[in-house]
Short mmCIF file of C-alpha atoms in Angstrom, two decimals:
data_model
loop_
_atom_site.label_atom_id
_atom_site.label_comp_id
_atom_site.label_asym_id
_atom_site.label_seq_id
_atom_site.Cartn_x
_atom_site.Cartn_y
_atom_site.Cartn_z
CA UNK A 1 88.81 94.24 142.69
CA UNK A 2 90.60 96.57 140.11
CA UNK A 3 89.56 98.56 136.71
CA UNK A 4 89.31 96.76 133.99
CA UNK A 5 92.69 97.09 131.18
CA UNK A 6 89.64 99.05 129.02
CA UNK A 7 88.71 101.63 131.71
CA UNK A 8 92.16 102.69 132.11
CA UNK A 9 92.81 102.91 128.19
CA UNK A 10 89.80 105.18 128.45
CA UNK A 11 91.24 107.01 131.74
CA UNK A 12 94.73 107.35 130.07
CA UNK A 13 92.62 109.25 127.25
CA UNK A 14 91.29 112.16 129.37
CA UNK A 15 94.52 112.85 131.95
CA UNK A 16 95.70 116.33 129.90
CA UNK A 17 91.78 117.30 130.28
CA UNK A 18 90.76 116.17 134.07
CA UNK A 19 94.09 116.68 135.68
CA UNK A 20 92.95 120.38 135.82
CA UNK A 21 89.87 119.44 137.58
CA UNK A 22 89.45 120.26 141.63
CA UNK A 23 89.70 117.96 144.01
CA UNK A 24 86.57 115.53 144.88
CA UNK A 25 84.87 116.50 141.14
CA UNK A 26 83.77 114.21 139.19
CA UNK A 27 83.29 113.44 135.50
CA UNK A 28 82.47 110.00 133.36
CA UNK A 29 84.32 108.40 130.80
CA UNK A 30 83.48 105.00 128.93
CA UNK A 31 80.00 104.95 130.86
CA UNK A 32 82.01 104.83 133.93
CA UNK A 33 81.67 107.64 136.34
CA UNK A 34 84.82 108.58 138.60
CA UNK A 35 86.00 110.79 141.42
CA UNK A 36 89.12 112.88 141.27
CA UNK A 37 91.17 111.91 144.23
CA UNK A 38 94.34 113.74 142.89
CA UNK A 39 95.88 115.51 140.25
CA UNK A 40 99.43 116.84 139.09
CA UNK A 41 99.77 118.87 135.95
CA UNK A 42 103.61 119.91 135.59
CA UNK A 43 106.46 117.65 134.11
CA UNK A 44 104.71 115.12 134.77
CA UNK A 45 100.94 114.81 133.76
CA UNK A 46 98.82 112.53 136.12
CA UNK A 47 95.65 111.73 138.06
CA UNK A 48 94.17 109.44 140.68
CA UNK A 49 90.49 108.62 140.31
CA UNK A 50 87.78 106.12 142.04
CA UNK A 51 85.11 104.63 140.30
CA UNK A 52 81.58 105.63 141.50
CA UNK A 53 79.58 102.25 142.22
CA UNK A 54 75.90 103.08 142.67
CA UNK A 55 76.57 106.24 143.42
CA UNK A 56 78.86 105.72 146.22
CA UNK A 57 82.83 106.34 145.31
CA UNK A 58 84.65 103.16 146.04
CA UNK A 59 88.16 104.21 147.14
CA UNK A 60 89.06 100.73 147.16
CA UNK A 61 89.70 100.82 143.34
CA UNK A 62 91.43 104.03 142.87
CA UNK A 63 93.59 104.33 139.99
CA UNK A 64 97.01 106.15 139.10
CA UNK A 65 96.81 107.10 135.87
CA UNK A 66 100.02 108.99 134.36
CA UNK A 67 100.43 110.93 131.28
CA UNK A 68 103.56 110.00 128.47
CA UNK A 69 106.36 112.37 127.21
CA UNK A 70 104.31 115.94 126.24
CA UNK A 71 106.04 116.91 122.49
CA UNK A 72 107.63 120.32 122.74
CA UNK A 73 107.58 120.56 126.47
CA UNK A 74 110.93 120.71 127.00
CA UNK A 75 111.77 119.33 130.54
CA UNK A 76 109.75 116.42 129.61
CA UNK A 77 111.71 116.03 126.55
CA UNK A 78 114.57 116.04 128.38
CA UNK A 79 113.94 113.24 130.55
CA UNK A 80 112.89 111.02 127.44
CA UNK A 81 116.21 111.49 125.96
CA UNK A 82 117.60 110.81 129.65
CA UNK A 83 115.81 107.91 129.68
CA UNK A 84 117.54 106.15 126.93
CA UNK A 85 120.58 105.31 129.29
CA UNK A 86 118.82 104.90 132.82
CA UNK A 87 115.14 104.89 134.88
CA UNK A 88 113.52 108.31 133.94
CA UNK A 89 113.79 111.34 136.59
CA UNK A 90 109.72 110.96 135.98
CA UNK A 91 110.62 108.20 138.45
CA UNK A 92 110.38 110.74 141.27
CA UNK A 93 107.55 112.51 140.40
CA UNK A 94 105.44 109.80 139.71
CA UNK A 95 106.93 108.03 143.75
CA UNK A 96 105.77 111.58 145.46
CA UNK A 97 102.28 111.29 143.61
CA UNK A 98 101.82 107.75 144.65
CA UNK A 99 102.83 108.85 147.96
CA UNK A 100 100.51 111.72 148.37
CA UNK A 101 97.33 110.29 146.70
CA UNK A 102 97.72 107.67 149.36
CA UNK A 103 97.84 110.67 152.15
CA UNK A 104 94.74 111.81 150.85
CA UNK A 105 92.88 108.42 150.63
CA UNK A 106 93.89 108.09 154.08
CA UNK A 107 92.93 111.69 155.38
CA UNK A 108 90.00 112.50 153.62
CA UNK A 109 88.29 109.30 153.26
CA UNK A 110 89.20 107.13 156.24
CA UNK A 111 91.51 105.01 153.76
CA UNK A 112 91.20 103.28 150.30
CA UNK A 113 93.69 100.99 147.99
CA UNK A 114 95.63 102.18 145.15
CA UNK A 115 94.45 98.91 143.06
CA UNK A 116 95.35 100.24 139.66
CA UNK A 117 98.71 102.03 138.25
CA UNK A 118 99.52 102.83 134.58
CA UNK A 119 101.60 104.52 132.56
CA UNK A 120 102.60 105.82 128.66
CA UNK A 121 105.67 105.86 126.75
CA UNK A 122 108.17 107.55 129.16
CA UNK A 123 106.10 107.37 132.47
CA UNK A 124 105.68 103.41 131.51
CA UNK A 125 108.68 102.12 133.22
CA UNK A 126 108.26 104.71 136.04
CA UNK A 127 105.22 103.45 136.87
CA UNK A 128 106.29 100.27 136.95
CA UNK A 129 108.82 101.18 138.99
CA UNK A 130 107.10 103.03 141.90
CA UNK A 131 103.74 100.30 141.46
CA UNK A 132 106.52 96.90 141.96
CA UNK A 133 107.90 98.66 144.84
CA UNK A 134 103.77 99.01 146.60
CA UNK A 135 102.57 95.77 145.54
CA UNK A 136 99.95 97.68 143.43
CA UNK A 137 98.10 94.65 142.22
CA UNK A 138 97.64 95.76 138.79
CA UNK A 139 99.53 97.77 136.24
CA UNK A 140 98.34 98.66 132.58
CA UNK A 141 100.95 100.44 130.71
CA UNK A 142 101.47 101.81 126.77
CA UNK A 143 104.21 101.07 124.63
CA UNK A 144 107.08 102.06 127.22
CA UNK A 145 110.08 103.94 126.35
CA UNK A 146 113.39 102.57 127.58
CA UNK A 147 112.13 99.82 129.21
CA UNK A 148 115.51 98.05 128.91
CA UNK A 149 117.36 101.06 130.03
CA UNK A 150 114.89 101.15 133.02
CA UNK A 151 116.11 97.76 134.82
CA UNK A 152 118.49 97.72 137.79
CA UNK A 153 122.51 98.16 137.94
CA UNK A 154 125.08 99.51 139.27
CA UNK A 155 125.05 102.49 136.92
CA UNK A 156 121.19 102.81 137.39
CA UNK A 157 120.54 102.25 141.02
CA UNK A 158 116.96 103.68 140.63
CA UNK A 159 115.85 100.74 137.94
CA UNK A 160 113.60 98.05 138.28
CA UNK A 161 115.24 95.49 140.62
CA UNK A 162 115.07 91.68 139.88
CA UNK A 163 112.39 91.50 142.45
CA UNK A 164 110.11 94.18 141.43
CA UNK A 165 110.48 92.62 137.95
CA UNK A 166 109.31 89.06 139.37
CA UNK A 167 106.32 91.65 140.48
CA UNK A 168 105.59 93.49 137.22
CA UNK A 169 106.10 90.03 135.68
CA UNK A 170 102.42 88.39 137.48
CA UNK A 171 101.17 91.67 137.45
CA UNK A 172 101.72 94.02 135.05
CA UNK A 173 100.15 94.24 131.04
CA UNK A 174 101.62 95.82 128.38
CA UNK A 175 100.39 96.94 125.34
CA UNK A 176 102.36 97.65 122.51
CA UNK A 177 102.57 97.70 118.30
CA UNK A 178 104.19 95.36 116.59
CA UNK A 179 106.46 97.68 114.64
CA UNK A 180 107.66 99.73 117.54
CA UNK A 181 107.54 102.89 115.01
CA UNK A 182 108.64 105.05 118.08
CA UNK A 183 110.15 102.83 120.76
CA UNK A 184 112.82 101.38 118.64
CA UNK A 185 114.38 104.62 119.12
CA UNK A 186 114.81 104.40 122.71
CA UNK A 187 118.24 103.52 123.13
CA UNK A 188 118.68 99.64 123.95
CA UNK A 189 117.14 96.74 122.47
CA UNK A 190 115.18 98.31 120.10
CA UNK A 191 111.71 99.07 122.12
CA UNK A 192 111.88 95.62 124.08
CA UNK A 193 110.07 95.44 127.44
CA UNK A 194 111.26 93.01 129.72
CA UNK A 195 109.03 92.86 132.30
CA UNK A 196 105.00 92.37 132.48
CA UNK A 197 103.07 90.11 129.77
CA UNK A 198 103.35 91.84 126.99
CA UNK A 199 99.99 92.25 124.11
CA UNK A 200 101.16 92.97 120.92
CA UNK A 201 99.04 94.51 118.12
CA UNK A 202 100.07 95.19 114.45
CA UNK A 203 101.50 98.32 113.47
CA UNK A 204 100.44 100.59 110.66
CA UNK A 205 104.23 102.23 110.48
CA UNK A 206 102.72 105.44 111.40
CA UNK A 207 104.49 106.11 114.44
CA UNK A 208 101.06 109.10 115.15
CA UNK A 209 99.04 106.94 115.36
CA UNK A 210 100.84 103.33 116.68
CA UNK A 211 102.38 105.09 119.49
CA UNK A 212 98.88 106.14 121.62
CA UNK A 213 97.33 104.61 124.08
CA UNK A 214 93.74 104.89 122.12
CA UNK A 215 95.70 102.47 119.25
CA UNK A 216 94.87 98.61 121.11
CA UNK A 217 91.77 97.69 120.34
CA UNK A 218 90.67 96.04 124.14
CA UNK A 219 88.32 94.11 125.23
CA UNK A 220 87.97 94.19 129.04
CA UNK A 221 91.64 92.64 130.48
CA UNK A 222 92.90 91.56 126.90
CA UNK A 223 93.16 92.42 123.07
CA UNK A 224 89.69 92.12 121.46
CA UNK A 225 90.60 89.38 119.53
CA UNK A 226 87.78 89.20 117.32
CA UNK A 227 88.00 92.70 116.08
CA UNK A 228 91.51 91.71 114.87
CA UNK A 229 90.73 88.75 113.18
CA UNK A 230 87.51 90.86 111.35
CA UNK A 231 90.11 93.16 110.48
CA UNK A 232 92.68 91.38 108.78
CA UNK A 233 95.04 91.89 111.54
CA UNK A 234 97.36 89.88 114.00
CA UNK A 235 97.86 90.27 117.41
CA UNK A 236 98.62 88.29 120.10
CA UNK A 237 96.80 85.87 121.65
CA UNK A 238 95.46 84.22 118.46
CA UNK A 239 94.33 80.74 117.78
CA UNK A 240 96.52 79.13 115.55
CA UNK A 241 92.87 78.87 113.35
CA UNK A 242 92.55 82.58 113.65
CA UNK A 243 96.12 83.32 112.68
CA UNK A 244 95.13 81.17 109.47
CA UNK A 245 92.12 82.94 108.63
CA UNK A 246 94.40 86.53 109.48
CA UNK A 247 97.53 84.64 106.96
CA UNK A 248 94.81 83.59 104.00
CA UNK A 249 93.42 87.41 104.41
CA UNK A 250 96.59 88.77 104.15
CA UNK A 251 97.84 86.58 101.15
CA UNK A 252 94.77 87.16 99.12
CA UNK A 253 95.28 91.04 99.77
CA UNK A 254 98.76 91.03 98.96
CA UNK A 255 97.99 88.84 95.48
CA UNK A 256 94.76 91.74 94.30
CA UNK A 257 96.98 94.74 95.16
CA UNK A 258 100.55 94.02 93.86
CA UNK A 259 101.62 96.72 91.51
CA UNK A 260 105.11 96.95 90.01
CA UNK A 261 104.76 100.23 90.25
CA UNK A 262 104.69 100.42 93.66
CA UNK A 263 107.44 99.31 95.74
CA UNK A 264 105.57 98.90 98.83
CA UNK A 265 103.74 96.03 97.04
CA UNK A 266 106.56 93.82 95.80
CA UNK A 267 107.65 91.68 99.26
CA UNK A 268 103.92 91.12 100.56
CA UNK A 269 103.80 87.46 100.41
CA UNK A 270 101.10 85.62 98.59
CA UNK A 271 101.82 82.41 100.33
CA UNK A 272 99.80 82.23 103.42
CA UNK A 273 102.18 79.77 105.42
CA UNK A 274 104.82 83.02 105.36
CA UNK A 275 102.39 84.98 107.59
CA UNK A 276 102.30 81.73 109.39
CA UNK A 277 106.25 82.29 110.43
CA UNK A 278 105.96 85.57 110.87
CA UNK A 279 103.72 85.98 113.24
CA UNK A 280 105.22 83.28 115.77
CA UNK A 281 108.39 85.14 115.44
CA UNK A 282 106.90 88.89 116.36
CA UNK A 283 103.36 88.15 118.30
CA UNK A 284 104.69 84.81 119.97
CA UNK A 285 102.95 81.42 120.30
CA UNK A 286 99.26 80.08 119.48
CA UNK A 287 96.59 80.07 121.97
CA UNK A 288 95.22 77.41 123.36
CA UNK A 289 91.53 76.86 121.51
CA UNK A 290 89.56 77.56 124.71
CA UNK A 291 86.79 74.67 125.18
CA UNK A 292 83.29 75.43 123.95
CA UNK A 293 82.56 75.33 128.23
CA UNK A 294 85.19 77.55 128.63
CA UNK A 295 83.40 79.87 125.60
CA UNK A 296 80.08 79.96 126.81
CA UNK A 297 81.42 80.56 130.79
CA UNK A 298 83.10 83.67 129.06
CA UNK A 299 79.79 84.54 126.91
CA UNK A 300 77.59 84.17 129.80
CA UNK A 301 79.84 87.25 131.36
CA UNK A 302 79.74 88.98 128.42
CA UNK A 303 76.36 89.27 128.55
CA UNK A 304 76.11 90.02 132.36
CA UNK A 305 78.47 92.65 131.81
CA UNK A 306 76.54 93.94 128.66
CA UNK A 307 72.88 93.84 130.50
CA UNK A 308 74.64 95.72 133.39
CA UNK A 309 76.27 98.78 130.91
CA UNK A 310 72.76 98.82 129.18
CA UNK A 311 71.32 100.08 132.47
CA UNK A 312 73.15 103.47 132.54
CA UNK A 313 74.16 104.17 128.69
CA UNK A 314 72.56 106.34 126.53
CA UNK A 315 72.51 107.40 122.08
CA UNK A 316 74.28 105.67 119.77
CA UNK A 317 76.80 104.00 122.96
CA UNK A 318 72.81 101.96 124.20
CA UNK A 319 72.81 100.95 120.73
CA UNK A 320 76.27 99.88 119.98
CA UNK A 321 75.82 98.09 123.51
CA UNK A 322 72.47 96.11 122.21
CA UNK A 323 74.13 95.23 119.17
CA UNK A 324 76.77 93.37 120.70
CA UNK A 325 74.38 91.79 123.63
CA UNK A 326 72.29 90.40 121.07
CA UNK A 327 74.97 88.62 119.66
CA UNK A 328 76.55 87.53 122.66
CA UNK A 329 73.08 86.06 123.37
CA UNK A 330 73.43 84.12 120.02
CA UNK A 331 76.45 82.37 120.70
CA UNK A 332 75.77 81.66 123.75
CA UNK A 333 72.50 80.25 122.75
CA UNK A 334 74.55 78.09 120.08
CA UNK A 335 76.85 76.99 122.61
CA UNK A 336 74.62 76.01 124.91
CA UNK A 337 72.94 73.76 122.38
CA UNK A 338 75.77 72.61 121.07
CA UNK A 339 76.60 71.04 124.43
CA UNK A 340 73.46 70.09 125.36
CA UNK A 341 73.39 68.11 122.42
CA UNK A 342 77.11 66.67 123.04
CA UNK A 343 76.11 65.54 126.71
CA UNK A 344 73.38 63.48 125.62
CA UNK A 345 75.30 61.73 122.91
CA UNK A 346 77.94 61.35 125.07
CA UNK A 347 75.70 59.68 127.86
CA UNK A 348 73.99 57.78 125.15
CA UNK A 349 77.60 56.46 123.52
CA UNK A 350 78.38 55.72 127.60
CA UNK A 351 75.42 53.61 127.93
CA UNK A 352 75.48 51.55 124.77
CA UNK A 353 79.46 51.05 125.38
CA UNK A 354 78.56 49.75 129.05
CA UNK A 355 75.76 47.65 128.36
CA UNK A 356 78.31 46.12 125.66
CA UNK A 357 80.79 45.49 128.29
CA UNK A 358 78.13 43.61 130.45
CA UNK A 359 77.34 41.70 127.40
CA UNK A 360 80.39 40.66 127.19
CA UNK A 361 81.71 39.61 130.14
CA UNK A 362 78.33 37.97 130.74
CA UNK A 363 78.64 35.84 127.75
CA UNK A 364 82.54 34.89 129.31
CA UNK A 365 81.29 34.13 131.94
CA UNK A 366 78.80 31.63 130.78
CA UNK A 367 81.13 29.57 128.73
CA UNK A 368 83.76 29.30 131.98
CA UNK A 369 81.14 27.75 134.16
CA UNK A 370 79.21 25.46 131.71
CA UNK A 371 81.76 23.21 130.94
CA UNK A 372 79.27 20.52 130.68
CA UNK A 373 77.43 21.47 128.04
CA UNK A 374 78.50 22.01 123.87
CA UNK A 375 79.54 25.15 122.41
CA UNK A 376 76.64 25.20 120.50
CA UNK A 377 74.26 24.45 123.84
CA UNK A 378 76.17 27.58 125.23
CA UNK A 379 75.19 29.68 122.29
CA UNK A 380 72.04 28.91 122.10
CA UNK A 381 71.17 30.03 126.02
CA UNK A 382 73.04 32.76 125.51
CA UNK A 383 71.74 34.00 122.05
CA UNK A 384 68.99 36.71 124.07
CA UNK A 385 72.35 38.11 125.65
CA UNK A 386 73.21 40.45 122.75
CA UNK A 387 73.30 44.67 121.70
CA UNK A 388 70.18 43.97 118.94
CA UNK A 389 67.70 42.30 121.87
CA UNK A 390 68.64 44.35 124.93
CA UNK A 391 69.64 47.77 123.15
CA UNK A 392 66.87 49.58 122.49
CA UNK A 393 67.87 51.51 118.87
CA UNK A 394 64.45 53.38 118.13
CA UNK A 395 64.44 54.94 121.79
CA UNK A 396 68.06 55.75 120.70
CA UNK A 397 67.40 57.26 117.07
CA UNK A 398 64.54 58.89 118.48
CA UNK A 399 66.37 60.66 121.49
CA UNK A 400 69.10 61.65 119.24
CA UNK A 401 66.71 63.16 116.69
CA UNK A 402 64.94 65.20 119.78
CA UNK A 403 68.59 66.58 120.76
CA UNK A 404 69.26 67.48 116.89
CA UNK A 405 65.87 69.35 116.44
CA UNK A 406 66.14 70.72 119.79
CA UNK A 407 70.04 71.96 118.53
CA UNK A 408 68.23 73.64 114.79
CA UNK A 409 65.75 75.36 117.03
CA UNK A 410 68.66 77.12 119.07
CA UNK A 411 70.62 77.67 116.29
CA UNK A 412 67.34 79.06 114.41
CA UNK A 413 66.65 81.30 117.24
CA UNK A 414 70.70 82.82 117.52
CA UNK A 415 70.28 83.09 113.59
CA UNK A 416 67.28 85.46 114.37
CA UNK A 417 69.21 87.55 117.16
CA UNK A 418 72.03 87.94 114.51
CA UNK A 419 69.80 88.74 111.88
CA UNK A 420 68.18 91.51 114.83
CA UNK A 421 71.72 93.06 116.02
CA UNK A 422 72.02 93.71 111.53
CA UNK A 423 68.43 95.30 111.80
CA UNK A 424 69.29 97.31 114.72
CA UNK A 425 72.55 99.15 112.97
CA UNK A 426 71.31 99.40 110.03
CA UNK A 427 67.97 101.16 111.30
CA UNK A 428 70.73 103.32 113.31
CA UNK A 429 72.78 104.23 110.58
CA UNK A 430 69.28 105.14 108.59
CA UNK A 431 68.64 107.23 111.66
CA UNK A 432 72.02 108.90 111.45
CA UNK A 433 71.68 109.67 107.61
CA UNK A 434 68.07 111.43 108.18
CA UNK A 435 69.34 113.56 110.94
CA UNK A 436 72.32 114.85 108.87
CA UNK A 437 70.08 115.79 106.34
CA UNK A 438 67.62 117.17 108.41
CA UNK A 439 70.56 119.83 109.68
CA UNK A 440 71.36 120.50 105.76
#
C-alpha cells in the first residue's frame, strides 16, 4: 500500500511547519494522523512521515515529502538557476535524506518501506531522481522545474537515466498547470516534463497561485474531475462529453463578457468546437467513458472510503464529508437501478430472441422432413409454432413495468438524498451566519 496522491498534496502543505518538529511526534493533516520519522530543514526543506492506522504507526507507508525552491533563500535560489542547465545539487541532499530516513526505519523500528516520494518545483526532478534509482513505488510531484534539463548525458552525469525514466514513467504522477506561468522559465523546453504521467489543470496566468502544490484540485490518485467540469474548467482526463459541456461553458462566457474595451476579451472564442481543439492540443486525448459497472464499482468505494473518514472527522470537515456521502449514495443508488433494470431487459430481449431462433429452425425443420405432404398441410401443423402463441407478452409487459417502477423508486429515493446533502449545507451555512453574528 502507499498514500493516496491527496494525502501527499496535503503533506507537501505542512513540510516548512512540521519539519521543525522532534523526532517520533506526531501531528494530523487531512484527517490523517502521521508520525515524524525524519526531518531536514536547511537548503533543502523535507520530511519523512508514517501514517497512524488505528493507532498503530505503519512504517510500511512512510513518505518522503520534500519542500520546492524557498524565494529569497539564496543557496536555494542558486540551485534553481543551476538547475536550468543540469539535475539540481538538491539531488544530493534529497539521496542522503532518503538514505538516512531508511537508517532510522531500520534502527528504530525494526524496518519499514519508503512507499511514497514527492517533490515541488526544484526538488521535483530530484526526487525523481533519487526515488527511480530505489524502486520507490510511488512518486507524486508539483509542477517540476527543469525537468528537461534533469535527464541523463554526458554533460549531466547525475540526470535521470533512460532506465530510471522507464521507472518514473509506470510510476510517477505529475501535476502541473496548463499555462506553465513559472516553469516555462526553466531553461529547456519551456516547463515540459518528460517522464511520469503527467495531470494537467488549467491555469489562471497567475504564476502565485498556479505554481503551488495546494493549486490541483485531487481527488484520491487523480484530478477531481467533477469539480472541473462544475467549474468551467479543463483538465485532463476528461470525457470527450465533459470537455463539451467545459467548451459550451466557456463559449457562452466568452459571448456575455466581451468588451471592446478590454483587450483581454477580444480572442475568447464564442465557437465551442475551438475549445474543442484546444484542449486536445494542451490537456491531451479524451477519456474513455468508463461503463456505468465500472461507475458504480468506483461509487461503491467512494462511499466506503467516505463512511470510513466519517468515523474520525469532526466541524464543518463531518459535514462537508456527509454531504458528499449522501450523494455518492445517490448515484450509486441510480446506477444500481439503472442496471438492474438493463439486466432484466437484456435477459428478457435474450429469451424472446432464442425462443425465435427455436421457432425457426423448428418450422425448417418441419418442411425438410414432410415432403409428403402440401405446403399448405405443413402450415397448418405448424401454425401453433409461432412468437404470438408461445411468447408470453403480458408476463413480458408486466415484468418490464415492475423493473421500470422498481427503477422511479430508486431514482425517487437518490432524488431525496440529493435534495438531503442541499438541506444539510444550507442548514450549515445558516449555522455559520448565526455564529458570526453571535461574535458581533
Amino acid at each position: 500500500m502507499a498514500l493516496t496522491d491527496l494525502q501527499i498534496q496535503d503533506l507537501q502543505a505542512v513540510i516548512k511547519s512540521w519539519n521543525s518538529y522532534t523526532i517520533g511526534a506526531k501531528d494530523s493533516v487531512g484527517n490523517q494522523e502521521y508520525e515524524i520519522v525524519n526531518t531536514q530543514d536547511g537548503t533543502t526543506e523535507a520530511i519523512a512521515v508514517a501514517p497512524v492506522v488505528d493507532g498503530t504507526t505503519d512504517y510500511s507507508q512512510t513518505a518522503i515529502v520534500v519542500a520546492g525552491t524557498q524565494p529569497g533563500f539564496t543557496e536555494s535560489t542558486k540551485n534553481a538557476i543551476e538547475a536550468r542547465s543540469g539535475m539540481t545539487p538538491q539531488v544530493d541532499d534529497i539521496s542522503d535524506f532518503y538514505d538516512s530516513t531508511a537508517a532510522k526505519l531500520e534502527k528504530d523500528h525494526g524496518g519499514g518501506t519508503i512507499s511514497n516520494m514527492s517533490g515541488f518545483s526544484q526538488s521535483g526532478p530530484a526526487v525523481a531522481k533519487v526515488a527511480a534509482e530505489h524502486q520507490v513505488p510511488k512518486i507524486t510531484n508539483f509542477m517540476d522545474w527543469a525537468a528537461s534539463s534533469a535527464l541523463y548525458s554526458k554533460a549531466n552525469p547525475k540526470g535521470i537515466t533512460a532506465e530510471e525514466k522507464a521507472w518514473l514513467d509506470q510510476h510517477a504522477t505529475i501535476y502541473m498547470d496548463s499555462t506553465r506561468d513559472v516553469t516555462y522559465l526553466d531553461g529547456k523546453n519551456h516547463g515540459d516534463i518528460p517522464y511520469g504521467k503527467k495531470y494537467i489543470v488549467e491555469g489562471t496566468g497567475d504564476p502565485i497561485s498556479d505554481h503551488d502544490t495546494a493549486f490541483p484540485r485531487i481527488k484520491g490518485n487523480g484530478l477531481d474531475i467533477d469539480w472541473y467540469v462544475k467549474h468551467g474548467q479543463f483538465a485532463s482526463g476528461m470525457t470527450k462529453e465533459q470537455v463539451i459541456k467545459v467548451a459550451r461553458k466557456k463559449a457562452k462566457e466568452a459571448a456575455k463578457n466581451w468588451d471592446i474595451k478590454d483587450p483581454s476579451t477580444w480572442f475568447n472564442s464564442t465557437d465551442y468546437r475551438l475549445y474543442l481543439l484546444r484542449y486536445v492540443m494542451t490537456y491531451g486525448d479524451f477519456a474513455v467513458e468508463p461503463t456505468k459497472a465500472e461507475l458504480l464499482t468506483s461509487y461503491k468505494k467512494t462511499v466506503k472510503d467516505l463512511r470510513s473518514q466519517l468515523k474520525t472527522a469532526t466541524g464543518s470537515k463531518r459535514i462537508s464529508l456527509r454531504e458528499e456521502l449522501l450523494r455518492a449514495v445517490a448515484e450509486k443508488a441510480r446506477l444500481q437501478a439503472e442496471l438492474k433494470v438493463q439486466e432484466i431487459k437484456d435477459e428478457i430481449a435474450q429469451a424472446k430472441e432464442a425462443l425465435q431462433a427455436d421457432i425457426t429452425a423448428t418450422r425448417q425443420a418441419m418442411y425438410q422432413i414432410a415432403e409428403e405432404l402440401t405446403d399448405s398441410e405443413v402450415a397448418e401443423l405448424l401454425s401453433p409454432y409461432t412468437m404470438e402463441n408461445l411468447w408470453d407478452s403480458q408476463a413480458e409487459a408486466q415484468n418490464l413495468a415492475e423493473a421500470d417502477a422498481y427503477q422511479n423508486r430508486m431514482m425517487a429515493f437518490a432524488d431525496k438524498l440529493e435534495a438531503a446533502a442541499d438541506n444539510l449545507i444550507a442548514t450549515d451555512q445558516e449555522g455559520a451566519a448565526l455564529f458570526s453574528t453571535n461574535k458581533k
